[in-house]
Coordinates of C-alpha atoms and ligand atoms in Angstrom, one line a residue:
M1 CA -1.6 -56.7 -36.0
K2 CA -1.2 -59.9 -37.4
Y3 CA -2.6 -63.1 -39.1
V4 CA -4.8 -65.2 -36.9
S5 CA -5.4 -68.6 -38.8
N6 CA -4.6 -66.9 -42.3
N7 CA -6.9 -63.7 -41.7
F8 CA -5.4 -60.7 -41.2
S9 CA -6.5 -59.0 -37.9
I10 CA -6.1 -55.6 -36.1
D11 CA -6.4 -56.0 -32.0
G12 CA -8.7 -59.1 -32.6
F13 CA -10.7 -57.8 -35.6
K14 CA -10.6 -59.7 -38.8
T15 CA -10.1 -57.2 -41.6
D16 CA -12.6 -59.1 -43.6
I17 CA -15.2 -58.5 -41.1
L18 CA -14.7 -54.9 -40.9
A19 CA -14.9 -54.6 -44.8
K20 CA -18.0 -56.3 -44.5
K21 CA -19.6 -54.0 -41.9
Y22 CA -18.2 -50.7 -43.2
S23 CA -17.5 -51.3 -46.8
T24 CA -14.1 -50.4 -48.1
P25 CA -11.6 -48.6 -48.7
I26 CA -11.1 -47.9 -44.8
Y27 CA -8.4 -46.3 -42.8
C28 CA -8.1 -48.6 -39.3
Y29 CA -5.7 -47.6 -36.4
S30 CA -4.7 -49.6 -33.6
F31 CA -4.6 -47.8 -30.1
K32 CA -2.6 -50.4 -28.7
K33 CA 0.4 -49.7 -31.2
I34 CA -0.2 -46.1 -30.7
K35 CA 0.3 -46.4 -26.8
E36 CA 3.1 -48.7 -27.6
N37 CA 5.0 -46.3 -29.8
I38 CA 4.5 -43.5 -27.3
N39 CA 5.7 -45.3 -24.4
E40 CA 8.6 -46.2 -26.5
F41 CA 9.5 -42.9 -27.7
K42 CA 9.4 -41.9 -24.0
D43 CA 11.3 -44.8 -22.7
N44 CA 14.2 -44.0 -25.2
F45 CA 14.4 -40.5 -24.4
K46 CA 13.7 -40.5 -20.6
N47 CA 17.2 -39.3 -19.7
I48 CA 16.3 -35.8 -21.0
N49 CA 12.8 -35.7 -20.2
P50 CA 11.6 -33.9 -23.3
I51 CA 8.4 -32.2 -23.9
I52 CA 6.8 -34.2 -27.0
C53 CA 4.9 -32.4 -29.4
F54 CA 2.9 -34.8 -31.6
S55 CA 3.1 -33.4 -35.3
V56 CA -0.5 -33.0 -35.9
K57 CA 0.1 -32.7 -39.9
S58 CA 1.0 -36.3 -39.7
N59 CA -2.7 -37.2 -38.6
S60 CA -5.1 -34.9 -37.4
N61 CA -7.9 -36.9 -36.5
K62 CA -9.6 -35.5 -33.8
Q63 CA -10.4 -38.7 -31.8
I64 CA -6.6 -39.7 -32.2
L65 CA -5.4 -36.4 -31.0
R66 CA -7.7 -36.8 -27.7
E67 CA -5.9 -40.2 -27.3
I68 CA -2.3 -38.6 -27.8
K69 CA -3.4 -35.7 -25.6
K70 CA -4.5 -38.3 -22.8
L71 CA -1.0 -40.2 -23.3
K72 CA 0.4 -36.5 -22.4
L73 CA 1.6 -35.5 -25.4
G74 CA 1.6 -31.7 -26.7
A75 CA 1.2 -30.6 -30.4
D76 CA 3.4 -29.1 -33.1
V77 CA 0.9 -27.3 -35.4
V78 CA 1.6 -25.5 -38.8
S79 CA -1.7 -23.5 -39.4
L80 CA -4.8 -22.1 -37.7
G81 CA -7.0 -25.1 -38.5
E82 CA -4.2 -27.4 -36.8
L83 CA -3.9 -25.2 -33.8
M84 CA -7.4 -24.8 -33.3
K85 CA -8.2 -28.6 -33.8
A86 CA -5.1 -29.2 -31.1
L87 CA -6.8 -27.0 -29.1
N88 CA -10.4 -28.7 -29.3
S89 CA -9.1 -31.9 -28.8
G90 CA -8.0 -30.7 -25.2
I91 CA -4.4 -30.2 -25.8
K92 CA -3.2 -27.4 -23.2
P93 CA -1.6 -24.2 -25.1
N94 CA 1.2 -24.2 -22.9
K95 CA 2.1 -27.8 -24.9
I96 CA 1.7 -26.2 -28.3
V97 CA 4.3 -24.8 -30.8
F98 CA 3.4 -23.3 -34.0
S99 CA 6.0 -23.9 -37.2
G100 CA 5.7 -22.6 -40.6
V101 CA 7.5 -20.1 -43.0
G102 CA 4.2 -18.3 -43.8
K103 CA 2.1 -17.5 -40.6
T104 CA -0.5 -15.0 -41.5
S105 CA -1.2 -12.1 -39.2
K106 CA -4.5 -13.7 -38.4
E107 CA -2.7 -16.8 -37.3
I108 CA 0.0 -15.0 -35.2
S109 CA -2.8 -13.1 -33.6
Y110 CA -4.8 -16.3 -32.5
A111 CA -1.5 -17.8 -31.1
I112 CA -0.7 -15.1 -29.2
E113 CA -4.1 -14.8 -27.7
K114 CA -4.3 -18.4 -26.7
K115 CA -0.6 -18.2 -25.0
I116 CA 0.8 -21.2 -26.6
L117 CA 4.2 -22.4 -25.4
L118 CA 6.2 -21.2 -28.5
I119 CA 5.8 -19.5 -32.0
N120 CA 8.7 -20.9 -33.7
A121 CA 9.5 -18.0 -36.2
E122 CA 11.0 -18.7 -39.7
S123 CA 12.1 -15.0 -40.7
K124 CA 13.0 -11.5 -39.7
S125 CA 9.7 -10.4 -41.7
E126 CA 7.5 -12.8 -39.2
I127 CA 9.5 -11.7 -36.4
L128 CA 8.9 -8.3 -37.2
E129 CA 5.3 -9.1 -37.4
I130 CA 4.9 -11.0 -34.2
E131 CA 6.8 -7.9 -32.4
K132 CA 4.0 -5.4 -34.3
I133 CA 1.0 -7.5 -33.1
A134 CA 2.4 -8.2 -29.4
K135 CA 3.0 -4.4 -29.0
I136 CA -0.7 -3.5 -30.0
K137 CA -1.9 -6.4 -27.9
K138 CA 0.3 -5.1 -25.4
K139 CA 1.9 -8.4 -24.7
K140 CA 5.1 -10.0 -24.3
V141 CA 5.1 -13.3 -26.9
D142 CA 7.5 -16.3 -26.2
I143 CA 8.8 -17.3 -29.6
G144 CA 11.6 -19.5 -31.1
I145 CA 13.7 -18.9 -33.9
R146 CA 14.1 -22.0 -36.4
L147 CA 17.7 -22.2 -37.8
N148 CA 18.4 -23.7 -41.1
P149 CA 21.4 -25.7 -40.2
N150 CA 22.4 -26.7 -43.6
T151 CA 22.5 -30.4 -42.7
D152 CA 21.6 -32.9 -45.2
A153 CA 19.2 -35.3 -43.6
K154 CA 20.2 -37.9 -46.2
T155 CA 16.2 -38.8 -46.8
L156 CA 14.1 -38.1 -49.9
S157 CA 14.7 -34.7 -51.4
Q158 CA 11.1 -33.9 -51.2
I159 CA 11.0 -34.1 -47.5
S160 CA 14.4 -32.8 -46.9
T161 CA 14.4 -29.4 -45.1
G162 CA 17.3 -28.5 -43.6
K163 CA 19.5 -27.7 -46.4
K164 CA 20.3 -24.5 -47.5
E165 CA 18.4 -24.5 -50.7
N166 CA 15.4 -25.2 -48.5
K167 CA 12.8 -22.6 -47.7
F168 CA 12.9 -23.7 -44.1
G169 CA 14.4 -21.4 -41.3
V170 CA 17.0 -18.5 -41.4
S171 CA 20.8 -18.6 -42.2
E172 CA 23.2 -18.7 -39.3
K173 CA 24.0 -15.2 -40.3
T174 CA 20.3 -13.9 -39.8
F175 CA 20.0 -15.9 -36.7
L176 CA 22.6 -14.3 -35.0
N177 CA 21.3 -11.0 -36.1
L178 CA 18.0 -11.7 -34.9
V179 CA 19.4 -13.1 -31.5
K180 CA 21.1 -9.9 -30.9
Y181 CA 18.0 -7.7 -32.1
L182 CA 15.7 -9.7 -30.0
K183 CA 18.0 -9.0 -26.4
K184 CA 16.3 -5.7 -26.6
S185 CA 12.8 -6.4 -27.8
K186 CA 9.9 -5.2 -25.5
N187 CA 7.1 -7.4 -26.9
I188 CA 9.4 -10.5 -27.6
N189 CA 10.6 -13.1 -25.2
L190 CA 13.0 -15.2 -27.3
K191 CA 13.2 -18.6 -25.4
C192 CA 14.0 -21.4 -28.1
L193 CA 16.2 -22.4 -30.9
S194 CA 14.4 -24.7 -33.4
V195 CA 15.1 -27.2 -36.2
H196 CA 13.9 -29.9 -38.0
I197 CA 16.0 -30.8 -40.9
G198 CA 13.9 -33.4 -42.6
S199 CA 11.4 -36.6 -42.3
Q200 CA 12.0 -40.3 -42.4
I201 CA 15.4 -40.0 -41.1
L202 CA 16.8 -43.6 -40.9
N203 CA 20.5 -42.5 -40.0
N204 CA 21.8 -41.2 -36.9
K205 CA 24.5 -39.3 -38.4
P206 CA 22.5 -36.1 -39.8
Y207 CA 21.0 -35.8 -36.3
E208 CA 24.6 -35.8 -34.8
K209 CA 25.8 -33.5 -37.3
M210 CA 22.8 -30.9 -36.9
L211 CA 23.4 -31.0 -32.8
K212 CA 27.1 -30.0 -33.8
V213 CA 25.9 -27.0 -35.8
L214 CA 23.6 -26.2 -32.8
D215 CA 26.3 -26.5 -30.5
K216 CA 28.4 -23.8 -32.5
I217 CA 26.1 -21.3 -33.2
I218 CA 24.6 -21.2 -29.5
K219 CA 28.3 -20.4 -28.5
K220 CA 28.4 -17.8 -31.1
S221 CA 25.1 -16.2 -30.1
N222 CA 26.2 -15.6 -26.4
F223 CA 22.5 -16.7 -25.4
H224 CA 21.1 -18.9 -23.1
F225 CA 17.9 -20.6 -24.8
E226 CA 15.4 -22.0 -22.4
Y227 CA 14.3 -24.5 -24.9
I228 CA 16.0 -26.3 -27.7
D229 CA 13.6 -27.7 -30.3
L230 CA 15.1 -30.5 -32.2
G231 CA 11.8 -31.0 -34.5
G232 CA 10.7 -34.7 -35.8
G233 CA 11.7 -36.9 -38.3
M234 CA 12.4 -40.1 -36.9
G235 CA 11.9 -42.7 -39.6
I236 CA 10.1 -45.9 -39.5
D237 CA 10.7 -49.4 -41.0
Y238 CA 8.3 -49.1 -44.2
K239 CA 10.4 -52.1 -45.7
K240 CA 11.7 -54.8 -43.7
G241 CA 15.5 -54.8 -43.7
N242 CA 15.6 -50.9 -43.8
R243 CA 18.1 -49.4 -41.3
K244 CA 16.3 -48.3 -38.1
L245 CA 17.2 -44.8 -36.1
N246 CA 18.9 -45.8 -33.3
L247 CA 17.2 -43.5 -30.8
K248 CA 18.8 -44.6 -27.8
K249 CA 22.1 -43.5 -29.0
Y250 CA 20.6 -40.3 -30.3
S251 CA 19.3 -39.7 -26.9
L252 CA 23.0 -40.1 -25.3
K253 CA 24.3 -37.6 -27.6
I254 CA 21.3 -35.1 -27.1
K255 CA 21.8 -35.6 -23.2
K256 CA 25.3 -34.4 -23.4
F257 CA 24.4 -31.4 -25.6
K258 CA 21.5 -30.5 -22.9
D259 CA 23.3 -30.6 -20.1
K260 CA 26.1 -28.4 -21.5
H261 CA 23.7 -25.8 -22.7
N262 CA 20.8 -26.2 -19.8
S263 CA 17.9 -26.1 -21.8
K264 CA 14.7 -28.3 -21.9
I265 CA 14.5 -30.1 -25.2
I266 CA 11.3 -30.3 -27.3
F267 CA 10.5 -32.9 -30.0
E268 CA 8.0 -32.7 -32.7
P269 CA 7.6 -36.5 -34.0
G270 CA 4.8 -37.4 -36.1
R271 CA 5.6 -40.6 -38.3
S272 CA 7.5 -42.6 -35.3
I273 CA 4.2 -42.2 -33.3
I274 CA 1.4 -43.0 -35.9
G275 CA 2.8 -44.4 -38.8
N276 CA 2.8 -48.1 -38.3
T277 CA -0.5 -47.8 -36.3
G278 CA -2.7 -47.6 -39.5
I279 CA -3.6 -49.9 -42.4
L280 CA -5.6 -49.2 -45.3
I281 CA -8.0 -52.1 -46.2
S282 CA -9.4 -52.1 -49.7
R283 CA -11.0 -54.4 -51.9
I284 CA -10.0 -55.6 -55.5
I285 CA -12.4 -54.3 -58.2
Y286 CA -11.2 -55.8 -61.2
I287 CA -7.7 -58.0 -62.3
K288 CA -6.9 -57.0 -65.7
E289 CA -4.1 -58.8 -67.9
G290 CA -1.9 -56.6 -69.1
Y291 CA 1.1 -56.8 -71.7
K292 CA 4.1 -58.3 -69.0
K293 CA 1.7 -57.9 -65.8
N294 CA -1.5 -58.0 -64.1
F295 CA -3.1 -54.7 -62.9
V296 CA -5.0 -55.4 -59.5
I297 CA -7.4 -52.6 -59.6
I298 CA -8.1 -51.9 -55.9
D299 CA -10.8 -49.3 -54.6
A300 CA -8.4 -47.1 -52.6
A301 CA -6.8 -44.7 -54.7
M302 CA -4.0 -42.0 -54.8
N303 CA -6.6 -39.6 -53.5
D304 CA -6.6 -41.9 -50.3
L305 CA -3.0 -42.4 -50.0
I306 CA -0.7 -40.1 -52.0
R307 CA 2.8 -40.9 -50.9
P308 CA 3.6 -43.5 -53.6
A309 CA 2.5 -41.1 -56.1
L310 CA 4.1 -38.2 -54.7
Y311 CA 7.2 -39.4 -53.7
N312 CA 7.6 -42.7 -55.5
V313 CA 7.9 -44.6 -52.5
E314 CA 6.2 -47.9 -51.5
H315 CA 4.1 -49.2 -48.5
R316 CA 3.7 -52.8 -48.0
I317 CA 0.6 -54.9 -49.5
I318 CA -0.5 -57.8 -48.1
P319 CA -3.5 -60.1 -48.6
A320 CA -6.2 -60.0 -46.1
K321 CA -6.6 -63.7 -46.5
K322 CA -3.7 -66.0 -46.8
N323 CA -3.6 -68.8 -49.6
K324 CA -1.3 -71.3 -50.7
L325 CA -1.5 -70.4 -54.4
K326 CA 1.1 -68.4 -56.4
S327 CA 0.4 -65.8 -59.2
K328 CA 2.0 -66.3 -62.6
K329 CA 2.6 -62.7 -63.7
A330 CA 3.7 -60.0 -61.2
Y331 CA 1.0 -57.7 -60.0
E332 CA 0.8 -54.0 -60.0
F333 CA -1.4 -52.6 -57.4
V334 CA -3.5 -49.4 -59.0
G335 CA -6.4 -47.2 -58.2
P336 CA -9.1 -46.3 -60.3
I337 CA -8.1 -42.6 -60.7
C338 CA -7.1 -41.2 -64.2
E339 CA -3.6 -40.7 -63.7
S340 CA -0.5 -43.0 -64.3
T341 CA 1.0 -42.1 -60.8
D342 CA -2.1 -43.6 -59.2
K343 CA 0.0 -47.0 -58.5
F344 CA 0.8 -48.2 -55.2
S345 CA 3.4 -51.1 -56.2
T346 CA 4.5 -53.9 -58.5
V347 CA 4.9 -57.1 -56.9
K348 CA 6.9 -60.0 -58.7
K349 CA 5.9 -62.7 -56.2
F350 CA 2.4 -62.6 -54.5
Q351 CA -0.1 -65.2 -53.8
K352 CA -2.9 -65.6 -56.2
L353 CA -5.7 -62.8 -56.1
R354 CA -9.1 -62.9 -57.2
E355 CA -11.6 -60.2 -58.1
K356 CA -13.3 -59.2 -54.7
D357 CA -10.5 -60.3 -52.6
L358 CA -9.4 -57.7 -49.9
I359 CA -5.7 -56.3 -49.6
I360 CA -4.0 -54.5 -46.9
I361 CA -1.8 -51.4 -47.3
C362 CA 0.5 -51.1 -44.6
D363 CA 1.8 -48.6 -42.2
V364 CA -0.3 -45.7 -43.6
G365 CA -1.0 -43.7 -40.2
A366 CA 0.9 -41.1 -40.9
Y367 CA 0.4 -38.7 -44.0
G368 CA -2.2 -41.1 -44.9
M369 CA -5.7 -39.7 -44.3
S370 CA -4.2 -36.0 -43.5
L371 CA -2.8 -35.9 -47.3
S372 CA -6.0 -37.3 -48.7
S373 CA -8.1 -35.3 -51.1
N374 CA -11.2 -35.4 -53.1
Y375 CA -9.6 -35.8 -56.5
N376 CA -11.8 -37.2 -59.3
L377 CA -14.9 -36.3 -56.7
R378 CA -14.0 -39.3 -54.9
P379 CA -15.5 -39.4 -51.0
K380 CA -12.9 -39.8 -48.6
P381 CA -12.9 -43.3 -46.5
I382 CA -14.0 -43.9 -43.3
E383 CA -11.6 -44.0 -40.3
L384 CA -11.9 -46.6 -37.3
L385 CA -9.9 -47.0 -34.3
I386 CA -9.7 -50.3 -32.5
K387 CA -9.5 -49.6 -28.6
N388 CA -9.9 -52.1 -25.9
S389 CA -11.8 -54.5 -28.1
K390 CA -14.3 -52.0 -29.3
I391 CA -14.4 -50.5 -32.8
Q392 CA -14.8 -46.9 -32.9
I393 CA -15.6 -44.9 -35.9
I394 CA -13.8 -41.7 -35.6
N395 CA -14.6 -40.4 -39.0
K396 CA -17.5 -41.1 -40.9
R397 CA -17.1 -42.1 -44.7
Q398 CA -17.8 -38.8 -46.5
S399 CA -20.9 -39.0 -48.4
L400 CA -21.3 -38.3 -51.9
K401 CA -24.1 -35.8 -51.2
E402 CA -21.5 -33.3 -49.6
L403 CA -19.3 -33.4 -52.7
I404 CA -22.1 -33.0 -55.5
Ligands
LIG1 N1 8.1 -30.6 -37.3 C1 8.1 -29.8 -38.4 C2 8.5 -28.4 -38.5 C3 7.8 -30.7 -39.7 O1 7.8 -30.0 -40.8 C4 7.6 -31.9 -39.5 C5 7.5 -32.5 -40.8 C6 7.3 -32.5 -38.3 C7 7.8 -31.9 -37.1 C8 7.3 -34.2 -38.1 O2 8.0 -34.8 -39.0 P1 7.8 -36.5 -38.8 O3 8.5 -36.9 -37.4 O4 6.7 -36.9 -39.0 O5 8.8 -36.8 -39.8 N2 4.3 -36.1 -46.4 C9 5.5 -36.5 -46.1 C10 6.2 -36.0 -44.7 C11 6.2 -34.6 -44.7 C12 6.8 -34.0 -43.4 C13 6.6 -32.6 -43.2 N3 6.8 -31.9 -42.1 C14 5.6 -38.0 -46.0 O6 4.5 -38.7 -46.2 O7 6.6 -38.6 -45.9

């Protein structure tokens, strides 16, 4: 993804050509980048040879899941829908882990039938439910227990999951009691200790702290865990200059930990695999002069990409065609939805834009389309994948007919 003679292009295709051909807004992904990210991830952790389960919630497009499967990743799922889609995309059950605080008996039943690698349970009640269903089915089910390590991931509060005030996982005390209980269970095989302290983590410290907590609790539990599932959360560089997580350094810490406990490591990355592989191409509908800034009203909105509205975060916006002119006033990029939070970013210095120009919203591969909605009865955008110099339509634009 780069400018080729002033035209922003994705793996050889100019974004303005894509916009003309498929209309806007468009989610467009680069297969090349997906492959690069996966290879980089594998390379960073090659000393621990982990099972890598792609977090389906970050991007659940079927074609993307298929490509990810071909690159030998498994899946981390959190609902029956995600589990079915992962299986349907060809991901083998023995590479699927299932997290979530509220798995229904229907979901548990299905996961047991499909013999997935692990159900990562998040409460005593859930474990009792799994045990009950397994007993009826006369099966022994492999599970993990998700620990809440009370570790601050130092990320946005809305996507922090490992502190004691968060709903995720069980407390140390419950964890130890459950391990004791499960040692005697006839229908449950306790195999894994799982954690996930949060998302968009850009600092190694929280992970290191988390490993220390795990170390202590494993000792206390006096139990050998065949697997340790360290979750995902590895952050990406949305803004230039942000600190990048040092995965190599993290892998060295894990190596020590893994050797000590003699366990297989599982990861559940989402954003670090898919985040920077996607862009959102959008056309300017109007430019409106405001009191202090000019509003650039684009045809993508918070229903297409909700991250800025939901977390007050920014995605870089760049022009599809570069020019040398400068804007006089600040631009505020907004969508057409009737909410003041339907706003992408305010930029003081930008090149001069005109109505009908195209802009690109960057790094939207993770939690972009998967969090989209039909709010204001807006159809969901088309998704394209560029692979081997070909454009694939991997999801058609939703038609208004479907909505009305
Ligand atoms: N494993 C579990 C149990 C999770 O809950 C999550 C994300 C992941 C793995 C993957 O985390 P990742 O590697 O992608 O950070 N919508 C928010 C992010 C929510 C993350 C929820 N859980 C956002 O757009 O920033």
